Amino acid sequence: MSVTIGASVDLLTLGHQLRHHRRARKLTLAQLAERVGCAPSLLSLVENGHREPKLSLLQSLAEAFDVNLSDLLATEPPTQRAALEITLEQAQRAPSYRSLGLPAVRLGRRLPVDALEALVGLHRELAERASMHAATPEEARRANVDLRHEMRARDNYYAEIDEAADTLLDAVGHRGGPLSRRVIDALAGHLGFTLEHVPDLPHSTRSVTDLRNRRIYLPVRPTAGHDPRAVALQTFGHFVLGHTHPDSHAAFLRQRIEVNYFAAALLVPERHVVPLLQEAKAARDLSVDDIRDAFAVSYETAAHRFTNLATRHLGLAVHFMKVHESGTIYKAYENDGVIFPTDVFGAIEGQPVCRQWTARAIFGQPDPTGSFHQYTDTPNGTYWCTALAESTPAGNFSISVGVPFAASKWFRGRESRSRATSRCPDESCCRRPPPELAHRWDGQAWPSARSQSHLLATLPPGTFPGVDDTEVYTFLETRGARA
């Protein structure tokens, strides 16, 4: 019966131990093979970590080298070079490297140590980047949660970014009104850039900046649903705010938040919009629509800007949501105590919103493109919300802004008679289909789920992950195809 050394011993390390002792005694493979009574080819396989030797062969080798068996089974490589060779060989045998179709570097005495160190360092960097890529969803969600907590703590107000935007506007003599193409060109010139619109911008980019020639390349046709000015303004933000290449998901997300804020601060300057908001509050006539119309921006930008300034300048706690027509949260912010659904990491992106909330109820209105106002009773209090739906290539989204009931008196639309009750996160509210629908259709429906496309999305629980059972059952019910 053959006895082997067991799975706990690394064959590459063992092979290097054998080669080290053989070379120290100036023995060739043929000479050592003759001493221990085996074929040289077998010893070569063992030394290269391709064959596990029997225990009897190891004992013979230990006797030939006049060392203890434990010396051959030592877990530490015999030399620094051996450690480098083992690490490189392990990296080259990994499936991730082999899948690249690249040749393996042959290890031998002629390969310099500095070359070994460079190759090992390169493989470690590749492995680290692969690990970061694999960890993206969880890491990004955790980073986003931390940023959301920070935004809440500072009421979503970044005074230093508003100041930077005002300084830049002053530099080009902008005194108010919608930001024109001429002003944007002037802003670029002040920063030392020229703008060039091209038809072949890489699909994965919103803009590309040539730092050597100080050119900013922008798409000829902006993405539908996006303000064409915002891309240029966000790009300016990276340079005005002193951004460097992000070294983590947290840094990347922080930069996105900051340049989005910067662009909005240029489009809707604090010093111009705050007096309008204060006057509207005094008249009990606050409306996101008025910001949109006064500064010629999208409703989403106007809603963002309102949340930036409402707490600091109006004393109002607020919440904001961007929700896909499927009910999935894409963006959200709150400092008014509203409880958003979260995943196990505390992230809200990708989570389903209660069907009763204004953000989803608007999709059931005859004209979702007009402002819709609703009071919603929740386990955490009553909230008044205003929402509007916008169409994009990725589908229809609702943009909603809300405040606690007591603050609704300051807003246009407070007279709304629309009212709903939400018991979420109690699943009996809207997460489970009504009993009669479930009884008729449970086990009789097979929907094909659409993949979640959002970077931070996690699939909500259900019969089919990512599928809203109630929506599916209702669809079937309305078709009259009862079992």
Short mmCIF file of C-alpha atoms in Angstrom, two decimals:
data_model
loop_
_atom_site.label_atom_id
_atom_site.label_comp_id
_atom_site.label_asym_id
_atom_site.label_seq_id
_atom_site.Cartn_x
_atom_site.Cartn_y
_atom_site.Cartn_z
CA MET A 1 0.00 0.00 0.00
CA SER A 2 1.38 3.43 -0.94
CA VAL A 3 1.41 6.20 1.64
CA THR A 4 1.38 9.84 0.47
CA ILE A 5 2.30 13.01 2.31
CA GLY A 6 -1.23 14.45 2.55
CA ALA A 7 -2.97 17.53 1.20
CA SER A 8 -1.53 19.94 3.79
CA VAL A 9 1.86 20.10 2.07
CA ASP A 10 2.27 22.59 -0.78
CA LEU A 11 3.80 20.67 -3.68
CA LEU A 12 5.58 23.71 -5.11
CA THR A 13 7.27 24.45 -1.78
CA LEU A 14 8.21 20.78 -1.39
CA GLY A 15 9.66 20.73 -4.91
CA HIS A 16 11.80 23.76 -4.19
CA GLN A 17 13.05 22.19 -0.97
CA LEU A 18 14.15 19.12 -2.91
CA ARG A 19 15.81 21.17 -5.64
CA HIS A 20 17.61 23.32 -3.05
CA HIS A 21 19.09 20.29 -1.27
CA ARG A 22 20.00 18.58 -4.55
CA ARG A 23 21.82 21.60 -5.92
CA ALA A 24 23.54 22.23 -2.61
CA ARG A 25 25.10 18.79 -3.00
CA LYS A 26 25.88 19.37 -6.68
CA LEU A 27 23.79 16.39 -7.77
CA THR A 28 22.09 16.04 -11.15
CA LEU A 29 18.60 14.61 -11.39
CA ALA A 30 20.08 11.42 -12.87
CA GLN A 31 22.58 11.02 -10.05
CA LEU A 32 19.93 11.56 -7.35
CA ALA A 33 17.50 9.25 -9.11
CA GLU A 34 20.10 6.50 -9.11
CA ARG A 35 20.67 6.93 -5.35
CA VAL A 36 16.99 6.68 -4.44
CA GLY A 37 16.05 4.12 -7.10
CA CYS A 38 13.55 6.01 -9.28
CA ALA A 39 13.39 7.56 -12.72
CA PRO A 40 14.85 11.07 -13.24
CA SER A 41 11.61 12.09 -14.96
CA LEU A 42 9.69 11.34 -11.76
CA LEU A 43 12.04 13.51 -9.71
CA SER A 44 11.65 16.31 -12.25
CA LEU A 45 7.87 16.19 -11.88
CA VAL A 46 8.18 16.27 -8.10
CA GLU A 47 10.64 19.19 -8.11
CA ASN A 48 8.32 21.20 -10.39
CA GLY A 49 5.31 20.58 -8.16
CA HIS A 50 3.47 18.44 -10.71
CA ARG A 51 3.55 15.13 -8.84
CA GLU A 52 2.95 14.23 -5.20
CA PRO A 53 5.68 11.82 -4.04
CA LYS A 54 5.05 8.77 -1.90
CA LEU A 55 6.21 8.95 1.68
CA SER A 56 8.74 6.17 1.01
CA LEU A 57 10.39 8.25 -1.73
CA LEU A 58 10.61 11.25 0.56
CA GLN A 59 12.26 9.17 3.24
CA SER A 60 14.81 7.93 0.68
CA LEU A 61 15.49 11.48 -0.43
CA ALA A 62 15.95 12.65 3.17
CA GLU A 63 18.51 9.85 3.67
CA ALA A 64 20.29 10.79 0.42
CA PHE A 65 20.54 14.42 1.55
CA ASP A 66 21.40 13.39 5.15
CA VAL A 67 18.58 15.59 6.57
CA ASN A 68 15.48 14.95 8.60
CA LEU A 69 12.19 14.33 6.78
CA SER A 70 10.79 17.39 8.54
CA ASP A 71 13.39 19.54 6.73
CA LEU A 72 11.97 18.48 3.37
CA LEU A 73 8.40 19.13 4.55
CA ALA A 74 9.18 22.60 5.90
CA THR A 75 6.47 25.09 4.90
CA GLU A 76 8.87 28.00 4.47
CA PRO A 77 10.72 28.23 1.12
CA PRO A 78 14.44 27.54 1.48
CA THR A 79 15.54 30.89 -0.02
CA GLN A 80 14.14 34.29 -0.96
CA ARG A 81 14.48 33.42 -4.64
CA ALA A 82 12.61 30.19 -4.07
CA ALA A 83 9.79 32.14 -2.41
CA LEU A 84 9.55 34.42 -5.44
CA GLU A 85 9.57 31.49 -7.87
CA ILE A 86 6.86 29.69 -5.90
CA THR A 87 4.67 32.81 -5.82
CA LEU A 88 5.12 33.40 -9.54
CA GLU A 89 4.44 29.78 -10.43
CA GLN A 90 1.25 29.78 -8.33
CA ALA A 91 0.09 32.97 -10.03
CA GLN A 92 0.77 31.57 -13.50
CA ARG A 93 -1.17 28.40 -12.71
CA ALA A 94 -4.21 30.33 -11.46
CA PRO A 95 -7.30 30.08 -13.71
CA SER A 96 -7.53 33.88 -13.88
CA TYR A 97 -4.11 34.07 -15.56
CA ARG A 98 -4.51 30.99 -17.73
CA SER A 99 -7.79 32.39 -19.06
CA LEU A 100 -5.83 35.28 -20.59
CA GLY A 101 -4.12 32.93 -23.04
CA LEU A 102 -0.68 34.36 -22.24
CA PRO A 103 2.46 32.21 -22.10
CA ALA A 104 3.98 31.32 -18.73
CA VAL A 105 7.45 32.64 -17.94
CA ARG A 106 9.95 29.78 -17.66
CA LEU A 107 11.70 29.81 -14.32
CA GLY A 108 15.41 29.13 -14.24
CA ARG A 109 18.71 30.32 -12.89
CA ARG A 110 19.12 32.81 -15.73
CA LEU A 111 16.01 34.77 -14.75
CA PRO A 112 17.29 37.72 -12.64
CA VAL A 113 15.90 38.28 -9.16
CA ASP A 114 14.75 41.80 -10.03
CA ALA A 115 12.76 40.38 -12.96
CA LEU A 116 11.18 37.85 -10.61
CA GLU A 117 10.27 40.62 -8.18
CA ALA A 118 8.71 42.70 -10.97
CA LEU A 119 6.65 39.77 -12.26
CA VAL A 120 5.46 38.83 -8.78
CA GLY A 121 4.51 42.46 -8.09
CA LEU A 122 2.60 42.65 -11.36
CA HIS A 123 0.60 39.50 -10.57
CA ARG A 124 -0.21 40.78 -7.07
CA GLU A 125 -1.51 44.05 -8.52
CA LEU A 126 -3.63 42.17 -11.06
CA ALA A 127 -5.04 39.94 -8.32
CA GLU A 128 -5.85 42.96 -6.15
CA ARG A 129 -7.64 44.71 -8.98
CA ALA A 130 -9.59 41.56 -9.79
CA SER A 131 -10.57 41.31 -6.13
CA MET A 132 -11.71 44.93 -6.09
CA HIS A 133 -13.76 44.33 -9.23
CA ALA A 134 -15.41 41.26 -7.71
CA ALA A 135 -16.18 43.18 -4.51
CA THR A 136 -17.70 46.15 -6.33
CA PRO A 137 -21.39 45.67 -5.45
CA GLU A 138 -20.83 45.17 -1.71
CA GLU A 139 -18.06 47.74 -1.42
CA ALA A 140 -19.96 50.31 -3.41
CA ARG A 141 -23.12 49.81 -1.34
CA ARG A 142 -21.20 50.20 1.92
CA ALA A 143 -19.45 53.32 0.62
CA ASN A 144 -22.77 54.77 -0.51
CA VAL A 145 -24.30 54.16 2.92
CA ASP A 146 -21.43 56.03 4.58
CA LEU A 147 -21.82 58.94 2.16
CA ARG A 148 -25.57 59.07 2.74
CA HIS A 149 -24.96 59.32 6.49
CA GLU A 150 -22.51 62.15 5.90
CA MET A 151 -24.97 63.97 3.64
CA ARG A 152 -27.68 63.67 6.29
CA ALA A 153 -25.34 64.99 8.99
CA ARG A 154 -24.63 68.13 6.95
CA ASP A 155 -28.22 68.51 5.66
CA ASN A 156 -27.02 67.76 2.13
CA TYR A 157 -25.47 71.23 2.05
CA TYR A 158 -21.87 71.79 0.89
CA ALA A 159 -21.09 75.47 1.47
CA GLU A 160 -17.56 75.16 0.09
CA ILE A 161 -18.86 73.84 -3.24
CA ASP A 162 -21.46 76.60 -3.49
CA GLU A 163 -18.69 79.15 -2.83
CA ALA A 164 -16.49 77.61 -5.54
CA ALA A 165 -19.38 77.79 -8.02
CA ASP A 166 -20.12 81.43 -7.16
CA THR A 167 -16.45 82.36 -7.55
CA LEU A 168 -16.35 80.78 -11.00
CA LEU A 169 -19.55 82.53 -12.10
CA ASP A 170 -18.17 85.86 -10.89
CA ALA A 171 -15.00 85.28 -12.90
CA VAL A 172 -16.96 85.22 -16.16
CA GLY A 173 -19.39 87.96 -15.18
CA HIS A 174 -22.55 85.84 -14.98
CA ARG A 175 -25.17 87.82 -13.13
CA GLY A 176 -28.18 85.50 -13.23
CA GLY A 177 -30.67 83.71 -15.41
CA PRO A 178 -30.33 80.35 -17.19
CA LEU A 179 -26.79 79.28 -18.00
CA SER A 180 -26.28 79.70 -21.76
CA ARG A 181 -23.86 77.94 -24.12
CA ARG A 182 -21.90 81.19 -24.34
CA VAL A 183 -21.42 81.29 -20.56
CA ILE A 184 -20.36 77.64 -20.47
CA ASP A 185 -17.76 78.32 -23.16
CA ALA A 186 -16.56 81.27 -21.09
CA LEU A 187 -16.29 79.07 -18.00
CA ALA A 188 -14.22 76.57 -19.96
CA GLY A 189 -11.94 79.33 -21.25
CA HIS A 190 -11.45 80.74 -17.77
CA LEU A 191 -10.30 77.30 -16.62
CA GLY A 192 -7.94 77.03 -19.61
CA PHE A 193 -9.96 74.52 -21.63
CA THR A 194 -11.73 74.46 -24.97
CA LEU A 195 -14.85 72.37 -25.56
CA GLU A 196 -15.18 70.10 -28.56
CA HIS A 197 -18.28 68.07 -29.38
CA VAL A 198 -17.51 64.80 -31.16
CA PRO A 199 -19.67 61.94 -32.54
CA ASP A 200 -17.33 59.11 -31.49
CA LEU A 201 -16.96 59.59 -27.74
CA PRO A 202 -16.32 56.21 -26.06
CA HIS A 203 -19.63 54.64 -25.05
CA SER A 204 -18.52 54.14 -21.45
CA THR A 205 -17.69 57.84 -20.94
CA ARG A 206 -19.68 61.03 -20.52
CA SER A 207 -16.72 63.22 -21.40
CA VAL A 208 -13.00 62.84 -22.05
CA THR A 209 -10.45 65.50 -21.09
CA ASP A 210 -7.14 65.88 -22.91
CA LEU A 211 -4.99 67.44 -20.19
CA ARG A 212 -2.01 67.89 -22.49
CA ASN A 213 -3.89 69.99 -25.03
CA ARG A 214 -6.50 71.29 -22.55
CA ARG A 215 -9.48 70.05 -24.52
CA ILE A 216 -12.71 68.62 -23.13
CA TYR A 217 -14.49 66.29 -25.54
CA LEU A 218 -18.26 66.07 -25.19
CA PRO A 219 -20.90 64.08 -27.11
CA VAL A 220 -22.55 65.72 -30.10
CA ARG A 221 -25.88 64.37 -28.95
CA PRO A 222 -26.31 64.25 -25.17
CA THR A 223 -27.97 61.25 -23.61
CA ALA A 224 -31.73 61.62 -23.77
CA GLY A 225 -33.16 62.81 -20.48
CA HIS A 226 -29.94 64.52 -19.38
CA ASP A 227 -29.20 68.24 -19.41
CA PRO A 228 -26.45 68.67 -22.04
CA ARG A 229 -24.91 71.47 -19.97
CA ALA A 230 -24.47 69.28 -16.91
CA VAL A 231 -21.81 67.01 -18.45
CA ALA A 232 -19.50 69.95 -19.17
CA LEU A 233 -20.17 71.52 -15.76
CA GLN A 234 -19.50 68.25 -13.94
CA THR A 235 -16.21 67.92 -15.80
CA PHE A 236 -15.26 71.45 -14.71
CA GLY A 237 -16.03 70.37 -11.16
CA HIS A 238 -13.28 67.75 -11.12
CA PHE A 239 -10.67 70.45 -11.77
CA VAL A 240 -12.16 73.25 -9.67
CA LEU A 241 -12.54 70.92 -6.68
CA GLY A 242 -9.04 69.50 -7.06
CA HIS A 243 -9.98 65.88 -7.64
CA THR A 244 -7.32 63.25 -8.21
CA HIS A 245 -7.72 59.76 -9.64
CA PRO A 246 -10.03 57.89 -7.20
CA ASP A 247 -8.33 54.99 -5.44
CA SER A 248 -11.48 53.38 -4.06
CA HIS A 249 -15.22 53.12 -4.64
CA ALA A 250 -15.77 55.55 -1.77
CA ALA A 251 -13.56 58.15 -3.46
CA PHE A 252 -15.26 57.59 -6.82
CA LEU A 253 -18.76 57.98 -5.36
CA ARG A 254 -17.74 61.04 -3.34
CA GLN A 255 -16.39 62.71 -6.47
CA ARG A 256 -19.62 61.94 -8.33
CA ILE A 257 -21.65 63.54 -5.54
CA GLU A 258 -19.40 66.59 -5.45
CA VAL A 259 -19.36 67.25 -9.21
CA ASN A 260 -23.13 66.74 -9.42
CA TYR A 261 -23.55 69.26 -6.61
CA PHE A 262 -21.11 71.64 -8.32
CA ALA A 263 -22.97 71.46 -11.64
CA ALA A 264 -26.29 72.13 -9.91
CA ALA A 265 -24.74 75.06 -8.01
CA LEU A 266 -23.71 76.61 -11.34
CA LEU A 267 -27.08 75.98 -12.97
CA VAL A 268 -29.05 77.14 -9.91
CA PRO A 269 -26.77 79.51 -7.96
CA GLU A 270 -27.40 79.67 -4.22
CA ARG A 271 -27.39 83.48 -4.09
CA HIS A 272 -30.08 83.68 -6.77
CA VAL A 273 -32.42 80.87 -5.77
CA VAL A 274 -32.45 81.32 -1.98
CA PRO A 275 -34.27 84.71 -2.08
CA LEU A 276 -36.88 83.17 -4.37
CA LEU A 277 -37.36 80.24 -1.98
CA GLN A 278 -37.57 82.48 1.09
CA GLU A 279 -40.14 84.66 -0.63
CA ALA A 280 -42.15 81.58 -1.66
CA LYS A 281 -42.08 80.19 1.86
CA ALA A 282 -43.33 83.49 3.25
CA ALA A 283 -46.21 83.26 0.78
CA ARG A 284 -46.74 79.56 1.63
CA ASP A 285 -46.19 78.77 -2.03
CA LEU A 286 -43.03 76.66 -2.22
CA SER A 287 -42.78 74.54 -5.37
CA VAL A 288 -39.99 72.61 -7.08
CA ASP A 289 -41.64 73.54 -10.39
CA ASP A 290 -40.71 77.20 -9.90
CA ILE A 291 -36.99 76.37 -9.56
CA ARG A 292 -37.18 74.31 -12.74
CA ASP A 293 -38.87 77.09 -14.67
CA ALA A 294 -36.81 80.01 -13.34
CA PHE A 295 -33.45 78.44 -14.15
CA ALA A 296 -34.40 76.27 -17.16
CA VAL A 297 -33.22 73.02 -15.58
CA SER A 298 -34.69 69.54 -15.34
CA TYR A 299 -37.15 68.72 -12.59
CA GLU A 300 -34.58 66.33 -11.11
CA THR A 301 -31.93 69.06 -10.90
CA ALA A 302 -34.48 71.42 -9.35
CA ALA A 303 -35.46 68.80 -6.77
CA HIS A 304 -31.80 68.09 -5.95
CA ARG A 305 -31.13 71.77 -5.50
CA PHE A 306 -34.14 72.18 -3.25
CA THR A 307 -32.85 69.45 -0.93
CA ASN A 308 -29.41 71.12 -0.88
CA LEU A 309 -30.83 74.39 0.42
CA ALA A 310 -34.14 73.65 2.18
CA THR A 311 -32.77 72.74 5.60
CA ARG A 312 -29.99 75.33 5.81
CA HIS A 313 -31.94 78.32 4.43
CA LEU A 314 -35.60 77.44 5.03
CA GLY A 315 -35.39 75.36 8.19
CA LEU A 316 -37.20 72.45 6.51
CA ALA A 317 -36.25 68.80 6.88
CA VAL A 318 -36.90 66.98 3.60
CA HIS A 319 -36.52 63.76 1.66
CA PHE A 320 -35.89 63.11 -2.04
CA MET A 321 -36.29 60.02 -4.21
CA LYS A 322 -35.72 58.96 -7.78
CA VAL A 323 -37.72 55.79 -8.38
CA HIS A 324 -38.05 53.64 -11.49
CA GLU A 325 -41.55 52.77 -12.64
CA SER A 326 -40.87 49.20 -11.43
CA GLY A 327 -40.70 50.61 -7.90
CA THR A 328 -36.92 50.38 -7.54
CA ILE A 329 -35.03 53.19 -5.80
CA TYR A 330 -32.21 54.67 -7.86
CA LYS A 331 -31.38 57.64 -5.62
CA ALA A 332 -32.66 58.89 -2.30
CA TYR A 333 -31.84 61.28 0.53
CA GLU A 334 -33.54 62.13 3.79
CA ASN A 335 -33.08 64.10 6.98
CA ASP A 336 -36.76 64.24 7.95
CA GLY A 337 -37.07 60.83 9.59
CA VAL A 338 -38.76 59.00 6.71
CA ILE A 339 -37.75 55.33 6.72
CA PHE A 340 -36.49 54.05 3.39
CA PRO A 341 -36.28 50.32 2.69
CA THR A 342 -32.69 49.06 2.99
CA ASP A 343 -30.70 45.92 2.30
CA VAL A 344 -28.51 44.12 4.85
CA PHE A 345 -25.74 46.68 4.29
CA GLY A 346 -28.06 49.62 4.96
CA ALA A 347 -28.10 50.61 1.27
CA ILE A 348 -31.32 51.88 -0.28
CA GLU A 349 -30.40 51.67 -3.97
CA GLY A 350 -32.17 48.79 -5.68
CA GLN A 351 -34.78 48.41 -2.94
CA PRO A 352 -38.53 48.38 -3.69
CA VAL A 353 -40.59 51.36 -2.53
CA CYS A 354 -43.98 50.84 -0.95
CA ARG A 355 -46.75 50.92 -3.55
CA GLN A 356 -48.66 53.45 -1.46
CA TRP A 357 -45.92 56.09 -1.47
CA THR A 358 -46.27 59.11 -3.73
CA ALA A 359 -43.17 58.06 -5.70
CA ARG A 360 -45.05 55.00 -6.99
CA ALA A 361 -48.63 56.21 -6.77
CA ILE A 362 -47.90 58.84 -9.43
CA PHE A 363 -47.53 56.14 -12.09
CA GLY A 364 -51.19 55.31 -11.60
CA GLN A 365 -52.35 58.88 -12.26
CA PRO A 366 -54.05 59.86 -15.54
CA ASP A 367 -51.26 62.36 -16.27
CA PRO A 368 -48.05 61.33 -14.46
CA THR A 369 -46.12 64.08 -16.26
CA GLY A 370 -47.92 66.70 -14.17
CA SER A 371 -47.16 67.39 -10.51
CA PHE A 372 -48.93 65.01 -8.13
CA HIS A 373 -49.33 65.66 -4.40
CA GLN A 374 -50.26 63.14 -1.73
CA TYR A 375 -50.32 62.65 2.03
CA THR A 376 -49.06 59.25 3.16
CA ASP A 377 -49.57 57.84 6.64
CA THR A 378 -46.60 55.66 7.61
CA PRO A 379 -45.56 53.86 10.82
CA ASN A 380 -43.14 56.75 11.32
CA GLY A 381 -45.60 59.58 10.80
CA THR A 382 -47.49 61.33 8.01
CA TYR A 383 -45.63 62.88 5.08
CA TRP A 384 -46.72 65.21 2.32
CA CYS A 385 -44.95 64.61 -0.99
CA THR A 386 -44.94 66.10 -4.46
CA ALA A 387 -43.81 64.08 -7.45
CA LEU A 388 -43.43 64.25 -11.21
CA ALA A 389 -42.59 61.50 -13.72
CA GLU A 390 -39.90 61.87 -16.38
CA SER A 391 -39.28 59.59 -19.35
CA THR A 392 -35.73 58.41 -20.17
CA PRO A 393 -34.22 55.70 -22.41
CA ALA A 394 -33.93 53.55 -19.28
CA GLY A 395 -37.64 53.85 -18.57
CA ASN A 396 -39.93 56.17 -16.65
CA PHE A 397 -38.80 57.60 -13.33
CA SER A 398 -40.57 59.57 -10.66
CA ILE A 399 -38.81 62.43 -8.91
CA SER A 400 -40.35 63.17 -5.53
CA VAL A 401 -39.71 65.58 -2.68
CA GLY A 402 -41.44 65.23 0.67
CA VAL A 403 -41.70 66.77 4.12
CA PRO A 404 -43.34 65.83 7.43
CA PHE A 405 -47.03 66.74 7.70
CA ALA A 406 -46.40 69.84 9.82
CA ALA A 407 -44.23 71.38 7.10
CA SER A 408 -46.75 70.86 4.30
CA LYS A 409 -48.32 74.24 5.09
CA TRP A 410 -45.47 75.98 3.28
CA PHE A 411 -46.04 74.21 -0.05
CA ARG A 412 -48.21 74.65 -3.07
CA GLY A 413 -50.37 71.54 -3.41
CA ARG A 414 -50.97 71.12 0.33
CA GLU A 415 -54.70 71.16 -0.34
CA SER A 416 -54.45 67.76 -2.05
CA ARG A 417 -57.11 65.26 -1.02
CA SER A 418 -55.04 62.29 -2.11
CA ARG A 419 -54.15 60.20 0.90
CA ALA A 420 -52.73 56.72 1.35
CA THR A 421 -51.67 54.46 4.18
CA SER A 422 -48.42 52.52 4.15
CA ARG A 423 -47.69 49.73 6.64
CA CYS A 424 -44.28 48.87 5.12
CA PRO A 425 -41.99 47.24 6.09
CA ASP A 426 -44.85 44.98 7.20
CA GLU A 427 -45.03 42.56 4.25
CA SER A 428 -48.82 42.48 4.43
CA CYS A 429 -48.83 46.06 3.14
CA CYS A 430 -47.73 45.47 -0.43
CA ARG A 431 -44.85 42.98 -0.54
CA ARG A 432 -47.17 39.97 -0.71
CA PRO A 433 -49.97 39.55 -3.25
CA PRO A 434 -53.53 39.70 -1.93
CA PRO A 435 -54.53 36.23 -0.63
CA GLU A 436 -57.14 35.62 -3.33
CA LEU A 437 -54.69 36.42 -6.13
CA ALA A 438 -51.97 34.33 -4.56
CA HIS A 439 -54.36 31.40 -4.14
CA ARG A 440 -55.34 31.45 -7.81
CA TRP A 441 -51.90 32.00 -9.31
CA ASP A 442 -49.31 30.60 -6.91
CA GLY A 443 -47.45 27.89 -8.81
CA GLN A 444 -49.27 28.74 -12.06
CA ALA A 445 -47.08 31.64 -13.23
CA TRP A 446 -43.54 31.63 -14.59
CA PRO A 447 -42.26 35.16 -15.27
CA SER A 448 -38.80 35.79 -16.74
CA ALA A 449 -37.04 38.39 -14.59
CA ARG A 450 -35.41 41.44 -16.14
CA SER A 451 -31.85 41.88 -14.90
CA GLN A 452 -31.25 44.67 -12.43
CA SER A 453 -29.10 47.21 -14.21
CA HIS A 454 -28.21 49.63 -11.44
CA LEU A 455 -24.66 49.47 -10.12
CA LEU A 456 -25.72 49.25 -6.49
CA ALA A 457 -28.87 47.18 -6.92
CA THR A 458 -29.58 44.04 -4.96
CA LEU A 459 -32.43 41.73 -5.86
CA PRO A 460 -35.41 41.96 -3.52
CA PRO A 461 -36.86 38.70 -2.21
CA GLY A 462 -39.76 37.01 -3.96
CA THR A 463 -40.88 33.85 -5.69
CA PHE A 464 -38.59 34.87 -8.55
CA PRO A 465 -35.84 37.27 -7.39
CA GLY A 466 -36.31 40.70 -8.93
CA VAL A 467 -39.93 40.05 -9.88
CA ASP A 468 -42.92 41.74 -8.27
CA ASP A 469 -45.37 38.87 -7.72
CA THR A 470 -48.35 41.17 -7.24
CA GLU A 471 -47.65 42.91 -10.55
CA VAL A 472 -47.37 39.58 -12.37
CA TYR A 473 -50.51 38.14 -10.84
CA THR A 474 -52.49 41.32 -11.50
CA PHE A 475 -51.32 41.28 -15.11
CA LEU A 476 -52.57 37.73 -15.52
CA GLU A 477 -55.78 38.51 -13.71
CA THR A 478 -56.64 41.41 -16.00
CA ARG A 479 -56.13 39.13 -19.00
CA GLY A 480 -58.94 37.00 -17.68
CA ALA A 481 -56.86 33.79 -17.91
CA ARG A 482 -57.91 32.34 -14.59
CA ALA A 483 -56.93 28.79 -13.69
#
